[in-house]
Amino acid sequence: MIDILASSNVDVLSDFARSNTLLAFDYDGTLAPIVDDPDDAEMRPRTKALLTAVAALYPVTIISGRAQADVSRRLRGVGVSSVIGNHGIESWHRAGRSGADVQRWLPAISAAAAPLKGVVVEDKVFSVAVHYRASREKKSAKAAILRAAAAISGVRVIPGKQVVNILPLDAPHKGIALERERRRLACDTAVYVGDDTTDEDVFSLDQPGRLLCIRVGSSRSSAAAYAIANQRAIDGLLSTLAACRRSVGLPKRVSS
Ligand SMILES: [Mg+2]
């Protein structure tokens, strides 16, 4: 993967900054470092300040696997344009979904997780996340969760970083959510930054020149063309994005 922050690639970022672009970010592992207890995941103060500055220069949307209310709370004061939760499900399809799917799956998932020490089942109303970061036997814990999930009909199972995500099979994913937000906010292009498996739904949209995909941490299997070295490098990316837009000026629609 190509380091987007290498000096030879500054033009790539400034071309997008010059266009009427939407900036979109995943939260955990992208804006906030991954921590042992997902409840403790917060942005560093510097990241928060940079994101606030960026949100004054661009439309910004956050597309997280967390429940929408959960991630919104963590972004208080930043001034983002929108927050999408549950990997793209909330709130576009919220009105049409009762959460009945999740209630149907929960007994089997909870029963499978109960004997697994350190495994936490998170009910996010529209999807379920089973976290095994705190487990001492991660491999067998993951296998047991995957077995339980595989026995449920009508689900999409997406293993992530020490988590297994279980979503309705027909639910909109992050790629669909990004496209809808881009259109809704009347943007021509988009930049998306993410670090995990469900972000590949955006990376694989494959819209050269219209969508700039940046992965946090290089990965050979990722569909993203560009990367930043690690989560700490988000600060450099945010300050570069702010500097690019300050030097090219705001596109007409935003400044008028
Ligand atoms: Mg993430």
mmCIF file of C-alpha atoms and ligand atoms in Angstrom:
data_model
loop_
_atom_site.group_PDB
_atom_site.id
_atom_site.type_symbol
_atom_site.label_atom_id
_atom_site.label_comp_id
_atom_site.label_asym_id
_atom_site.label_seq_id
_atom_site.Cartn_x
_atom_site.Cartn_y
_atom_site.Cartn_z
ATOM 1 C CA MET A 1 0.000 0.000 0.000
ATOM 2 C CA ILE A 2 1.084 3.564 -0.630
ATOM 3 C CA ASP A 3 1.657 5.928 2.314
ATOM 4 C CA ILE A 4 -0.718 8.834 1.698
ATOM 5 C CA LEU A 5 1.443 11.056 3.926
ATOM 6 C CA ALA A 6 4.590 10.554 1.835
ATOM 7 C CA SER A 7 5.556 13.931 0.372
ATOM 8 C CA SER A 8 5.114 12.580 -3.151
ATOM 9 C CA ASN A 9 1.395 12.034 -2.438
ATOM 10 C CA VAL A 10 0.473 15.455 -1.083
ATOM 11 C CA ASP A 11 -1.029 16.216 -4.512
ATOM 12 C CA VAL A 12 -3.496 13.345 -4.112
ATOM 13 C CA LEU A 13 -4.843 14.871 -0.914
ATOM 14 C CA SER A 14 -4.868 18.433 -2.232
ATOM 15 C CA ASP A 15 -6.785 17.344 -5.368
ATOM 16 C CA PHE A 16 -9.516 15.963 -3.111
ATOM 17 C CA ALA A 17 -9.317 19.047 -0.856
ATOM 18 C CA ARG A 18 -9.912 21.201 -3.934
ATOM 19 C CA SER A 19 -13.017 19.207 -4.873
ATOM 20 C CA ASN A 20 -16.386 19.321 -3.147
ATOM 21 C CA THR A 21 -15.457 16.380 -0.957
ATOM 22 C CA LEU A 22 -16.922 14.568 2.034
ATOM 23 C CA LEU A 23 -14.486 13.313 4.663
ATOM 24 C CA ALA A 24 -15.612 10.112 6.359
ATOM 25 C CA PHE A 25 -13.958 8.281 9.223
ATOM 26 C CA ASP A 26 -14.411 5.086 11.151
ATOM 27 C CA TYR A 27 -14.074 5.597 14.932
ATOM 28 C CA ASP A 28 -12.346 2.741 16.805
ATOM 29 C CA GLY A 29 -8.803 2.103 15.642
ATOM 30 C CA THR A 30 -9.045 5.106 13.314
ATOM 31 C CA LEU A 31 -9.891 8.268 15.296
ATOM 32 C CA ALA A 32 -9.489 6.596 18.694
ATOM 33 C CA PRO A 33 -6.844 4.070 19.731
ATOM 34 C CA ILE A 34 -8.112 0.532 20.389
ATOM 35 C CA VAL A 35 -8.177 -0.151 24.124
ATOM 36 C CA ASP A 36 -8.875 -3.247 26.224
ATOM 37 C CA ASP A 37 -12.326 -2.075 27.270
ATOM 38 C CA PRO A 38 -14.259 -0.686 24.258
ATOM 39 C CA ASP A 39 -16.117 1.567 26.702
ATOM 40 C CA ASP A 40 -12.891 3.490 27.349
ATOM 41 C CA ALA A 41 -12.183 4.304 23.676
ATOM 42 C CA GLU A 42 -11.632 8.051 23.389
ATOM 43 C CA MET A 43 -9.791 10.273 20.938
ATOM 44 C CA ARG A 44 -6.541 11.816 22.139
ATOM 45 C CA PRO A 45 -7.138 15.529 22.924
ATOM 46 C CA ARG A 46 -4.938 16.502 19.962
ATOM 47 C CA THR A 47 -6.914 14.286 17.580
ATOM 48 C CA LYS A 48 -10.161 15.779 18.848
ATOM 49 C CA ALA A 49 -8.862 19.326 18.331
ATOM 50 C CA LEU A 50 -7.646 18.496 14.810
ATOM 51 C CA LEU A 51 -10.926 16.801 13.891
ATOM 52 C CA THR A 52 -12.815 19.862 15.156
ATOM 53 C CA ALA A 53 -10.672 22.080 12.929
ATOM 54 C CA VAL A 54 -11.201 19.755 9.960
ATOM 55 C CA ALA A 55 -14.980 19.699 10.540
ATOM 56 C CA ALA A 56 -15.016 23.486 10.182
ATOM 57 C CA LEU A 57 -13.377 23.164 6.751
ATOM 58 C CA TYR A 58 -15.128 20.089 5.287
ATOM 59 C CA PRO A 59 -18.374 18.183 5.714
ATOM 60 C CA VAL A 60 -17.407 15.250 7.954
ATOM 61 C CA THR A 61 -19.297 12.044 8.636
ATOM 62 C CA ILE A 62 -18.413 9.269 11.058
ATOM 63 C CA ILE A 63 -19.377 5.701 10.110
ATOM 64 C CA SER A 64 -18.873 3.383 13.060
ATOM 65 C CA GLY A 65 -19.823 -0.123 14.102
ATOM 66 C CA ARG A 66 -20.920 1.264 17.446
ATOM 67 C CA ALA A 67 -24.515 2.152 18.138
ATOM 68 C CA GLN A 68 -25.195 5.657 16.803
ATOM 69 C CA ALA A 69 -25.920 7.154 20.233
ATOM 70 C CA ASP A 70 -22.713 5.648 21.636
ATOM 71 C CA VAL A 71 -20.398 7.093 18.990
ATOM 72 C CA SER A 72 -22.275 10.434 18.917
ATOM 73 C CA ARG A 73 -21.572 10.853 22.621
ATOM 74 C CA ARG A 74 -17.847 10.384 21.987
ATOM 75 C CA LEU A 75 -17.890 13.118 19.309
ATOM 76 C CA ARG A 76 -19.625 15.777 21.361
ATOM 77 C CA GLY A 77 -18.376 19.275 20.555
ATOM 78 C CA VAL A 78 -16.561 18.265 17.351
ATOM 79 C CA GLY A 79 -19.215 19.577 14.947
ATOM 80 C CA VAL A 80 -19.400 16.697 12.473
ATOM 81 C CA SER A 81 -22.121 16.741 9.798
ATOM 82 C CA SER A 82 -23.482 13.295 10.609
ATOM 83 C CA VAL A 83 -22.904 10.088 12.536
ATOM 84 C CA ILE A 84 -23.847 6.673 11.167
ATOM 85 C CA GLY A 85 -23.913 3.740 13.582
ATOM 86 C CA ASN A 86 -24.120 -0.055 13.451
ATOM 87 C CA HIS A 87 -21.832 -0.388 10.395
ATOM 88 C CA GLY A 88 -24.212 1.640 8.210
ATOM 89 C CA ILE A 89 -27.600 0.507 9.532
ATOM 90 C CA GLU A 90 -28.340 3.486 11.841
ATOM 91 C CA SER A 91 -30.102 5.678 11.117
ATOM 92 C CA TRP A 92 -30.881 5.175 7.436
ATOM 93 C CA HIS A 93 -32.821 2.008 7.960
ATOM 94 C CA ARG A 94 -33.671 2.563 11.548
ATOM 95 C CA ALA A 95 -37.295 3.433 10.873
ATOM 96 C CA GLY A 96 -37.889 0.168 9.061
ATOM 97 C CA ARG A 97 -36.093 -2.041 11.562
ATOM 98 C CA SER A 98 -37.443 -3.023 14.903
ATOM 99 C CA GLY A 99 -34.371 -4.791 16.166
ATOM 100 C CA ALA A 100 -36.407 -7.998 16.116
ATOM 101 C CA ASP A 101 -33.616 -9.779 14.233
ATOM 102 C CA VAL A 102 -31.180 -9.221 17.066
ATOM 103 C CA GLN A 103 -33.683 -10.357 19.685
ATOM 104 C CA ARG A 104 -34.107 -13.595 17.733
ATOM 105 C CA TRP A 105 -30.333 -14.253 17.660
ATOM 106 C CA LEU A 106 -29.395 -13.175 21.170
ATOM 107 C CA PRO A 107 -30.388 -16.316 23.138
ATOM 108 C CA ALA A 108 -28.173 -18.596 21.032
ATOM 109 C CA ILE A 109 -25.261 -16.157 20.998
ATOM 110 C CA SER A 110 -25.477 -15.508 24.725
ATOM 111 C CA ALA A 111 -25.686 -19.242 25.455
ATOM 112 C CA ALA A 112 -22.565 -19.870 23.365
ATOM 113 C CA ALA A 113 -20.698 -17.000 25.040
ATOM 114 C CA ALA A 114 -21.736 -17.783 28.632
ATOM 115 C CA PRO A 115 -19.066 -20.448 29.310
ATOM 116 C CA LEU A 116 -16.328 -18.396 27.583
ATOM 117 C CA LYS A 117 -14.442 -16.348 30.149
ATOM 118 C CA GLY A 118 -13.684 -12.784 29.090
ATOM 119 C CA VAL A 119 -16.149 -12.848 26.175
ATOM 120 C CA VAL A 120 -18.683 -9.987 26.132
ATOM 121 C CA VAL A 121 -21.847 -9.927 24.024
ATOM 122 C CA GLU A 122 -22.838 -6.375 23.076
ATOM 123 C CA ASP A 123 -26.457 -5.866 22.015
ATOM 124 C CA LYS A 124 -26.462 -2.851 19.692
ATOM 125 C CA VAL A 125 -30.180 -3.218 18.889
ATOM 126 C CA PHE A 126 -29.602 -3.532 15.113
ATOM 127 C CA SER A 127 -26.533 -5.763 15.274
ATOM 128 C CA VAL A 128 -24.492 -7.742 17.792
ATOM 129 C CA ALA A 129 -20.784 -7.527 18.568
ATOM 130 C CA VAL A 130 -19.131 -10.354 20.466
ATOM 131 C CA HIS A 131 -15.842 -9.114 21.913
ATOM 132 C CA TYR A 132 -13.121 -11.602 22.888
ATOM 133 C CA ARG A 133 -10.249 -9.168 23.523
ATOM 134 C CA ALA A 134 -10.318 -9.975 27.255
ATOM 135 C CA SER A 135 -10.333 -13.739 26.709
ATOM 136 C CA ARG A 136 -7.204 -15.744 27.494
ATOM 137 C CA GLU A 137 -8.100 -18.354 24.912
ATOM 138 C CA LYS A 138 -8.873 -16.125 21.975
ATOM 139 C CA LYS A 139 -8.600 -18.782 19.302
ATOM 140 C CA SER A 140 -11.093 -21.194 20.812
ATOM 141 C CA ALA A 141 -13.345 -18.329 21.924
ATOM 142 C CA LYS A 142 -13.478 -16.960 18.380
ATOM 143 C CA ALA A 143 -14.141 -20.440 16.977
ATOM 144 C CA ALA A 144 -17.025 -21.013 19.400
ATOM 145 C CA ILE A 145 -18.592 -17.633 18.565
ATOM 146 C CA LEU A 146 -18.261 -18.263 14.829
ATOM 147 C CA ARG A 147 -19.865 -21.695 15.235
ATOM 148 C CA ALA A 148 -22.817 -20.215 17.091
ATOM 149 C CA ALA A 149 -23.207 -17.426 14.536
ATOM 150 C CA ALA A 150 -23.032 -19.857 11.614
ATOM 151 C CA ALA A 151 -26.031 -21.737 13.021
ATOM 152 C CA ILE A 152 -28.251 -18.646 12.794
ATOM 153 C CA SER A 153 -30.101 -18.030 9.538
ATOM 154 C CA GLY A 154 -30.185 -14.672 7.750
ATOM 155 C CA VAL A 155 -27.039 -13.158 9.243
ATOM 156 C CA ARG A 156 -23.836 -11.702 7.886
ATOM 157 C CA VAL A 157 -20.893 -12.571 10.119
ATOM 158 C CA ILE A 158 -17.871 -10.281 9.935
ATOM 159 C CA PRO A 159 -14.862 -11.079 12.112
ATOM 160 C CA GLY A 160 -12.928 -7.931 13.076
ATOM 161 C CA LYS A 161 -10.162 -7.030 15.491
ATOM 162 C CA GLN A 162 -10.889 -9.369 18.437
ATOM 163 C CA VAL A 163 -14.587 -9.046 17.753
ATOM 164 C CA VAL A 164 -17.166 -10.970 15.761
ATOM 165 C CA ASN A 165 -19.860 -8.737 14.253
ATOM 166 C CA ILE A 166 -23.235 -10.283 13.510
ATOM 167 C CA LEU A 167 -25.503 -8.233 11.244
ATOM 168 C CA PRO A 168 -28.747 -8.794 9.335
ATOM 169 C CA LEU A 169 -27.900 -10.290 5.945
ATOM 170 C CA ASP A 170 -29.765 -7.594 4.016
ATOM 171 C CA ALA A 171 -28.576 -4.614 6.091
ATOM 172 C CA PRO A 172 -26.895 -1.633 4.395
ATOM 173 C CA HIS A 173 -23.124 -1.739 4.925
ATOM 174 C CA LYS A 174 -20.582 1.052 5.379
ATOM 175 C CA GLY A 175 -20.095 1.449 1.620
ATOM 176 C CA ILE A 176 -23.807 2.005 1.056
ATOM 177 C CA ALA A 177 -23.918 4.405 4.017
ATOM 178 C CA LEU A 178 -21.013 6.447 2.645
ATOM 179 C CA GLU A 179 -22.609 6.739 -0.796
ATOM 180 C CA ARG A 180 -25.908 7.861 0.692
ATOM 181 C CA GLU A 181 -24.230 10.435 2.923
ATOM 182 C CA ARG A 182 -22.162 11.769 0.027
ATOM 183 C CA ARG A 183 -25.306 12.288 -2.045
ATOM 184 C CA ARG A 184 -27.324 13.662 0.865
ATOM 185 C CA LEU A 185 -24.622 16.219 1.662
ATOM 186 C CA ALA A 186 -24.329 17.076 -2.060
ATOM 187 C CA CYS A 187 -20.641 16.179 -2.296
ATOM 188 C CA ASP A 188 -18.940 15.076 -5.527
ATOM 189 C CA THR A 189 -16.117 13.062 -4.003
ATOM 190 C CA ALA A 190 -15.263 11.376 -0.708
ATOM 191 C CA VAL A 191 -12.264 10.416 1.383
ATOM 192 C CA TYR A 192 -12.713 7.429 3.702
ATOM 193 C CA VAL A 193 -10.391 6.306 6.492
ATOM 194 C CA GLY A 194 -10.836 2.998 8.347
ATOM 195 C CA ASP A 195 -8.863 0.191 9.915
ATOM 196 C CA ASP A 196 -10.898 -3.014 9.983
ATOM 197 C CA THR A 197 -12.852 -5.637 8.079
ATOM 198 C CA THR A 198 -16.170 -3.795 7.797
ATOM 199 C CA ASP A 199 -14.312 -0.800 6.308
ATOM 200 C CA GLU A 200 -13.485 -3.020 3.329
ATOM 201 C CA ASP A 201 -17.132 -2.535 2.261
ATOM 202 C CA VAL A 202 -16.107 1.057 1.512
ATOM 203 C CA PHE A 203 -12.639 0.280 0.176
ATOM 204 C CA SER A 204 -14.040 -2.163 -2.358
ATOM 205 C CA LEU A 205 -16.440 0.393 -3.908
ATOM 206 C CA ASP A 206 -13.641 1.094 -6.401
ATOM 207 C CA GLN A 207 -14.318 4.619 -7.680
ATOM 208 C CA PRO A 208 -10.929 5.953 -8.739
ATOM 209 C CA GLY A 209 -10.741 9.746 -8.671
ATOM 210 C CA ARG A 210 -14.044 10.010 -6.787
ATOM 211 C CA LEU A 211 -13.306 8.001 -3.675
ATOM 212 C CA LEU A 212 -9.965 8.065 -1.859
ATOM 213 C CA CYS A 213 -9.582 5.074 0.449
ATOM 214 C CA ILE A 214 -7.028 5.161 3.240
ATOM 215 C CA ARG A 215 -6.416 2.224 5.573
ATOM 216 C CA VAL A 216 -4.966 2.665 9.048
ATOM 217 C CA GLY A 217 -2.035 0.246 8.925
ATOM 218 C CA SER A 218 -0.920 -1.461 5.748
ATOM 219 C CA SER A 219 -2.534 -4.771 4.844
ATOM 220 C CA ARG A 220 -1.895 -6.849 1.773
ATOM 221 C CA SER A 221 -5.460 -8.116 1.660
ATOM 222 C CA SER A 222 -7.062 -4.643 1.801
ATOM 223 C CA ALA A 223 -8.812 -3.119 -1.211
ATOM 224 C CA ALA A 224 -7.713 0.379 -0.131
ATOM 225 C CA ALA A 225 -5.074 1.977 -2.341
ATOM 226 C CA TYR A 226 -3.511 4.124 0.375
ATOM 227 C CA ALA A 227 -2.527 3.744 4.012
ATOM 228 C CA ILE A 228 -1.257 5.628 7.011
ATOM 229 C CA ALA A 229 1.313 3.824 9.149
ATOM 230 C CA ASN A 230 -0.746 3.406 12.327
ATOM 231 C CA GLN A 231 -3.473 4.987 14.436
ATOM 232 C CA ARG A 232 -1.177 7.727 15.777
ATOM 233 C CA ALA A 233 -0.641 8.899 12.199
ATOM 234 C CA ILE A 234 -4.304 10.049 12.043
ATOM 235 C CA ASP A 235 -3.147 13.345 13.585
ATOM 236 C CA GLY A 236 -0.770 13.925 10.680
ATOM 237 C CA LEU A 237 -3.491 13.069 8.180
ATOM 238 C CA LEU A 238 -5.998 15.434 9.816
ATOM 239 C CA SER A 239 -3.533 18.323 9.965
ATOM 240 C CA THR A 240 -2.519 17.718 6.337
ATOM 241 C CA LEU A 241 -6.184 17.716 5.269
ATOM 242 C CA ALA A 242 -6.736 21.006 7.118
ATOM 243 C CA ALA A 243 -3.600 22.554 5.601
ATOM 244 C CA CYS A 244 -4.583 21.402 2.086
ATOM 245 C CA ARG A 245 -7.989 23.019 2.290
ATOM 246 C CA ARG A 246 -6.618 26.225 3.799
ATOM 247 C CA SER A 247 -4.177 26.537 0.922
ATOM 248 C CA VAL A 248 -6.623 25.693 -1.883
ATOM 249 C CA GLY A 249 -9.583 27.561 -0.381
ATOM 250 C CA LEU A 250 -13.081 26.246 0.216
ATOM 251 C CA PRO A 251 -15.015 24.986 -2.804
ATOM 252 C CA LYS A 252 -17.786 27.352 -3.891
ATOM 253 C CA ARG A 253 -20.704 25.444 -2.400
ATOM 254 C CA VAL A 254 -19.201 25.507 1.084
ATOM 255 C CA SER A 255 -17.991 29.111 1.052
ATOM 256 C CA SER A 256 -21.121 30.655 -0.430
HETATM 257 MG MG MG B 1 -12.338 0.490 13.359
#
